[in-house]
Coordinates of C-alpha atoms in Angstrom, one line a residue:
M1 CA -17.6 42.9 -17.8
A2 CA -18.8 46.3 -16.6
H3 CA -16.3 49.1 -15.9
V4 CA -15.0 49.1 -12.2
P5 CA -14.6 52.6 -10.9
D6 CA -10.9 53.2 -10.2
I7 CA -9.6 53.1 -6.6
L8 CA -6.1 53.3 -8.0
T9 CA -4.5 55.9 -10.2
A10 CA -1.6 55.9 -12.6
E11 CA 0.4 58.1 -10.2
Q12 CA 0.8 55.1 -7.9
F13 CA 3.0 53.3 -10.4
R14 CA 6.6 53.8 -11.2
R15 CA 6.2 55.3 -14.6
D16 CA 9.4 53.8 -16.0
R17 CA 8.5 50.3 -15.0
L18 CA 4.8 50.8 -16.1
D19 CA 6.0 51.9 -19.6
L20 CA 8.4 48.9 -19.7
F21 CA 5.6 46.6 -18.7
W22 CA 3.4 47.7 -21.6
W23 CA 6.3 47.6 -24.1
F24 CA 7.1 44.0 -23.0
V25 CA 3.5 42.9 -23.3
C26 CA 3.2 44.4 -26.7
E27 CA 6.6 43.1 -28.0
R28 CA 5.9 39.6 -26.8
Q29 CA 2.6 39.5 -28.6
T30 CA 4.1 41.1 -31.7
I31 CA 6.6 38.3 -31.7
W32 CA 3.8 35.8 -31.8
H33 CA 2.0 37.8 -34.6
K34 CA 5.1 38.0 -36.8
R35 CA 5.9 34.3 -36.3
V36 CA 2.4 32.8 -36.5
V37 CA 0.3 35.2 -38.5
E38 CA 2.7 36.8 -40.8
H39 CA 5.1 33.8 -41.1
R40 CA 8.2 35.9 -41.0
P41 CA 11.6 34.3 -40.4
P42 CA 13.5 35.1 -37.1
P43 CA 14.6 37.1 -35.4
W44 CA 11.1 38.6 -34.6
T45 CA 12.5 41.2 -32.1
D46 CA 15.6 43.2 -31.7
N47 CA 15.6 42.7 -28.0
L48 CA 18.4 40.3 -27.0
V49 CA 16.7 38.9 -23.9
M50 CA 13.5 38.1 -25.9
Q51 CA 15.6 36.6 -28.7
R52 CA 17.4 34.2 -26.4
E53 CA 14.8 33.3 -23.7
R54 CA 11.4 31.8 -23.8
F55 CA 8.4 33.7 -22.5
T56 CA 4.9 32.3 -22.5
N57 CA 2.3 34.0 -24.7
M58 CA 0.5 37.1 -23.4
Y59 CA -2.7 35.3 -24.3
R60 CA -2.5 32.1 -22.4
E61 CA -4.9 30.5 -24.9
L62 CA -2.3 30.6 -27.5
D63 CA 0.1 28.2 -25.7
P64 CA 0.0 24.7 -27.1
G65 CA -0.7 23.1 -23.8
T66 CA -3.8 25.3 -23.3
Q67 CA -5.0 24.6 -26.9
Y68 CA -4.7 20.9 -26.1
V69 CA -6.8 21.3 -23.0
I70 CA -9.5 23.1 -24.9
R71 CA -9.5 20.9 -28.0
E72 CA -9.0 17.4 -26.5
I73 CA -10.6 17.7 -23.1
L74 CA -13.1 20.7 -22.7
E75 CA -14.5 20.4 -26.3
R76 CA -15.0 16.7 -26.0
D77 CA -18.6 15.2 -25.8
A78 CA -18.3 14.2 -22.2
P79 CA -20.0 15.0 -18.8
K80 CA -18.7 18.1 -17.1
P81 CA -17.3 16.1 -14.1
D82 CA -15.3 13.9 -16.4
K83 CA -13.8 17.0 -18.1
I84 CA -12.8 18.6 -14.7
F85 CA -11.2 15.3 -13.6
N86 CA -9.2 15.2 -16.8
V87 CA -8.2 18.8 -16.7
M88 CA -6.8 18.2 -13.2
L89 CA -5.0 15.2 -14.4
Y90 CA -3.5 17.0 -17.3
R91 CA -2.4 20.1 -15.3
L92 CA -0.7 17.9 -12.7
I93 CA 1.1 15.9 -15.4
G94 CA 1.8 19.0 -17.5
R95 CA 2.4 17.2 -20.7
A96 CA -0.1 16.9 -23.6
E97 CA 1.8 14.0 -25.0
T98 CA 1.4 12.0 -21.7
H99 CA -2.3 12.7 -21.4
A100 CA -2.9 11.8 -25.1
A101 CA -0.9 8.6 -24.5
V102 CA -2.9 7.4 -21.5
G103 CA -6.2 8.7 -23.0
F104 CA -9.2 10.6 -21.7
Q105 CA -10.1 9.1 -18.2
W106 CA -13.8 8.4 -18.0
L107 CA -15.1 8.5 -14.4
D108 CA -17.5 5.7 -14.8
R109 CA -14.8 3.3 -15.9
F110 CA -11.6 4.8 -14.4
D111 CA -9.0 2.1 -14.1
P112 CA -6.0 3.1 -11.9
A113 CA -4.0 0.0 -12.9
A114 CA -4.4 1.0 -16.5
L115 CA -3.4 4.5 -15.9
E116 CA -0.3 3.4 -14.0
R117 CA 0.7 0.9 -16.7
G118 CA 0.4 3.7 -19.4
L119 CA 2.5 6.1 -17.4
K120 CA 5.2 3.5 -16.7
R121 CA 5.3 2.4 -20.3
L122 CA 6.0 5.9 -21.4
R123 CA 8.8 6.2 -18.8
D124 CA 10.3 2.7 -18.7
E125 CA 9.8 1.4 -22.3
E126 CA 9.6 4.5 -24.4
G127 CA 12.1 6.5 -22.4
K128 CA 9.8 9.6 -22.3
P129 CA 9.4 11.9 -19.3
P130 CA 5.7 11.5 -18.1
F131 CA 5.7 14.8 -16.2
T132 CA 6.6 18.4 -17.1
A133 CA 9.8 20.1 -16.3
A134 CA 8.2 23.5 -16.7
Y135 CA 7.2 23.7 -13.0
M136 CA 7.8 21.6 -9.9
V137 CA 5.5 18.6 -9.5
S138 CA 5.6 17.0 -6.1
A139 CA 6.7 13.4 -5.7
Y140 CA 3.7 13.0 -3.3
A141 CA 5.8 10.8 -0.9
S142 CA 3.1 10.9 1.6
M143 CA 1.1 8.5 -0.7
G144 CA 3.4 5.7 0.4
S145 CA 5.6 5.0 -2.6
R146 CA 9.0 6.0 -3.8
D147 CA 7.7 6.0 -7.4
K148 CA 6.2 9.3 -8.4
I149 CA 3.9 7.6 -10.9
E150 CA 2.5 5.2 -8.3
N151 CA 1.9 8.2 -5.9
V152 CA 0.2 10.2 -8.6
V153 CA -2.1 7.3 -9.5
K154 CA -2.9 6.8 -5.9
L155 CA -3.7 10.5 -5.6
F156 CA -6.2 10.3 -8.5
T157 CA -7.7 7.1 -7.2
L158 CA -8.5 8.9 -3.9
L159 CA -9.9 11.9 -5.8
H160 CA -12.0 9.6 -8.0
A161 CA -13.6 8.0 -4.9
S162 CA -14.9 11.3 -3.7
F163 CA -15.4 13.1 -7.0
D164 CA -19.2 13.2 -6.9
G165 CA -19.1 15.3 -3.7
F166 CA -16.1 17.3 -5.1
Y167 CA -17.9 18.2 -8.3
A168 CA -21.1 19.0 -6.3
R169 CA -19.2 21.6 -4.4
I170 CA -17.8 23.1 -7.5
A171 CA -21.2 23.2 -9.2
A172 CA -22.7 25.0 -6.2
A173 CA -20.0 27.7 -6.1
T174 CA -21.3 31.3 -6.7
H175 CA -17.8 32.9 -7.3
P176 CA -14.6 31.7 -9.0
S177 CA -12.7 32.2 -5.9
Q178 CA -14.8 29.5 -4.3
V179 CA -14.0 27.1 -7.1
Y180 CA -10.3 28.0 -6.7
T181 CA -10.4 27.1 -3.0
I182 CA -12.2 23.8 -3.7
L183 CA -9.6 22.9 -6.4
A184 CA -6.8 23.8 -4.0
S185 CA -8.2 21.5 -1.3
A186 CA -7.6 18.4 -3.5
H187 CA -4.6 16.5 -2.2
G188 CA -1.5 17.2 -4.2
F189 CA -2.7 20.4 -5.8
G190 CA -2.5 23.7 -3.9
N191 CA -2.7 27.2 -5.1
F192 CA -0.7 27.1 -8.4
L193 CA -2.3 24.1 -10.0
A194 CA -5.7 25.1 -8.7
Y195 CA -5.5 28.4 -10.4
Q196 CA -4.3 26.8 -13.7
V197 CA -7.3 24.4 -13.6
L198 CA -9.7 27.2 -12.8
V199 CA -8.5 29.3 -15.8
D200 CA -8.9 26.3 -18.1
L201 CA -12.5 25.8 -16.9
L202 CA -13.4 29.4 -17.9
Y203 CA -12.5 29.3 -21.6
P204 CA -15.6 29.9 -23.9
L205 CA -16.4 26.6 -25.7
D206 CA -18.1 25.8 -28.9
V207 CA -19.8 22.8 -27.3
Y208 CA -21.6 25.1 -24.9
D209 CA -22.5 27.7 -27.6
G210 CA -19.6 30.1 -26.6
R211 CA -20.1 29.7 -22.9
P212 CA -17.5 28.2 -20.6
L213 CA -17.9 24.9 -18.6
L214 CA -18.5 27.0 -15.4
P215 CA -20.7 30.1 -15.2
F216 CA -17.9 32.6 -14.7
S217 CA -15.4 34.5 -16.8
H218 CA -11.6 35.2 -16.9
N219 CA -12.4 38.8 -15.9
D220 CA -14.4 38.0 -12.8
W221 CA -11.5 37.3 -10.5
S222 CA -7.8 36.4 -10.5
A223 CA -5.3 35.0 -8.0
A224 CA -1.8 36.5 -8.4
G225 CA 0.9 33.8 -8.3
P226 CA 4.4 34.4 -6.8
G227 CA 5.8 35.7 -10.1
A228 CA 2.8 38.0 -10.7
R229 CA 3.1 39.4 -7.1
R230 CA 6.8 40.2 -7.8
G231 CA 5.9 41.8 -11.0
I232 CA 3.3 44.0 -9.2
R233 CA 5.9 45.0 -6.7
M234 CA 8.1 46.1 -9.5
L235 CA 5.4 48.3 -10.9
L236 CA 4.1 50.0 -7.8
R237 CA 5.8 53.0 -6.0
D238 CA 7.1 52.2 -2.6
D239 CA 4.6 54.7 -1.1
A240 CA 1.6 53.6 -3.4
T241 CA -1.9 53.9 -1.8
D242 CA -5.3 53.4 -3.2
A243 CA -8.4 55.5 -2.6
R244 CA -8.9 53.9 0.8
G245 CA -5.4 55.0 1.9
S246 CA -4.2 51.3 1.9
R247 CA -1.5 49.6 0.0
P248 CA -3.1 48.4 -3.3
D249 CA -3.8 44.7 -3.2
D250 CA -2.9 42.4 -6.1
L251 CA -6.4 42.1 -7.6
T252 CA -6.8 45.9 -7.5
V253 CA -3.6 46.4 -9.5
M254 CA -4.4 43.6 -12.0
R255 CA -7.9 45.1 -12.5
W256 CA -6.4 48.5 -13.2
L257 CA -4.0 47.1 -15.8
R258 CA -6.8 45.2 -17.5
E259 CA -9.2 48.2 -17.5
H260 CA -6.5 50.7 -18.8
Q261 CA -4.7 48.5 -21.4
R262 CA -6.1 50.3 -24.4
A263 CA -5.4 53.7 -23.0
E264 CA -1.9 52.7 -22.0
F265 CA -1.0 51.3 -25.5
T266 CA -2.3 54.5 -27.0
R267 CA -0.4 56.7 -24.6
L268 CA 2.8 54.9 -25.5
G269 CA 2.1 54.7 -29.2
L270 CA 2.2 50.9 -29.2
D271 CA 0.4 49.1 -31.8
F272 CA -0.7 46.0 -29.8
P273 CA -1.8 43.1 -32.2
Y274 CA -5.0 42.1 -30.3
L275 CA -6.4 38.6 -30.9
R276 CA -9.7 38.7 -32.8
D277 CA -12.7 36.5 -32.3
T278 CA -14.5 34.7 -35.1
S279 CA -16.4 38.0 -36.0
G280 CA -13.2 40.0 -36.3
M281 CA -13.7 41.8 -33.1
E282 CA -10.6 42.5 -31.0
R283 CA -10.2 40.6 -27.7
E284 CA -8.5 42.5 -24.9
L285 CA -6.2 40.8 -22.5
S286 CA -8.3 39.3 -19.8
L287 CA -7.7 39.6 -16.0
A288 CA -6.3 36.0 -16.2
N289 CA -3.9 37.0 -19.0
I290 CA -2.8 40.1 -17.1
Q291 CA -1.8 37.8 -14.2
N292 CA 0.3 35.8 -16.6
C293 CA 1.8 38.9 -18.2
L294 CA 3.0 40.2 -14.8
C295 CA 4.7 36.9 -14.1
E296 CA 6.6 36.9 -17.4
F297 CA 7.4 40.6 -17.0
H298 CA 9.1 39.9 -13.7
K299 CA 11.2 37.2 -15.4
F300 CA 12.1 39.5 -18.3
V301 CA 13.3 42.3 -16.0
K302 CA 15.3 40.0 -13.8
I303 CA 17.0 38.3 -16.7
G304 CA 17.7 41.7 -18.2
E305 CA 19.3 42.9 -14.9
G306 CA 21.5 39.7 -14.8
T307 CA 19.8 38.5 -11.6
G308 CA 17.5 35.9 -13.1
R309 CA 17.5 33.2 -15.7
G310 CA 14.9 31.4 -17.8
R311 CA 14.2 27.7 -18.1
R312 CA 14.5 27.3 -21.8
K313 CA 16.2 29.1 -24.6
F314 CA 15.4 29.7 -28.3
A315 CA 17.8 28.4 -30.8
A316 CA 20.6 30.9 -31.3
E317 CA 19.8 33.5 -34.0
A318 CA 21.9 36.4 -35.3
A319 CA 21.4 39.0 -32.5
R320 CA 20.8 42.7 -32.9
T321 CA 20.8 45.1 -30.0
L322 CA 18.0 47.6 -29.4

């Protein structure tokens, strides 16, 4: 992606919060590097909050759920529409174990009854939760049943019936924001799930010779979710303005952070452990990753202030203060 001339300057940020943001991003990625690459025993950080609470990886592609999507859905030898349908199903379910149990759903032989049986078997016979607890999944009561599984199956039955036209609209899109809007228009999705699906569809894939399923990249555009917007508000000064004299919009702030990450790590003397591609080249945090970093940063600050809490905790380790 070519450099975008700045319409925002560092002076528009709260310097203390900006410094803390880059420290947090570096520390979280360093935790991953110590644990996975260096195979060190815990604790991997001296920070009490980061010892006790779970934060997603700064590179979203390191998360197990994303790795499942890439490996088991996107890299599969299957038509592109089938892959999109399955990514949507997976992200709504939110559990790799569930999608693996019901299997890849082929559009030309989609069987709603079989999908419903598979989901109910997990819940009723095996005692396993079919859906994630990491984020709220609607019960879709408007689909007519009091059983969430039945409603979700009805939802995907409707989506399947119109999927040819749905995919045609995606294939005709000329910008990732258009794809986002199309995905969000699907019943039961909305902005959060639509963005998660969009990010999945833009990972480079071996099956397409290093290109993503759609002709866009993670650096073309991003939609700030609620947590990221709160993180942005933490970073900006109350009187912050851009070169146009306006309050900086979310995308402008995220682009500034992406464009200046190396300079900021250098300024602060932080040795950020970049991921590397197969040739050994460092991979900077993408715009999509920056969006995720902002969300996790907001959570980190609120927990540290005692006004927020995480959803899951690490096993207790001997704690050391900073």
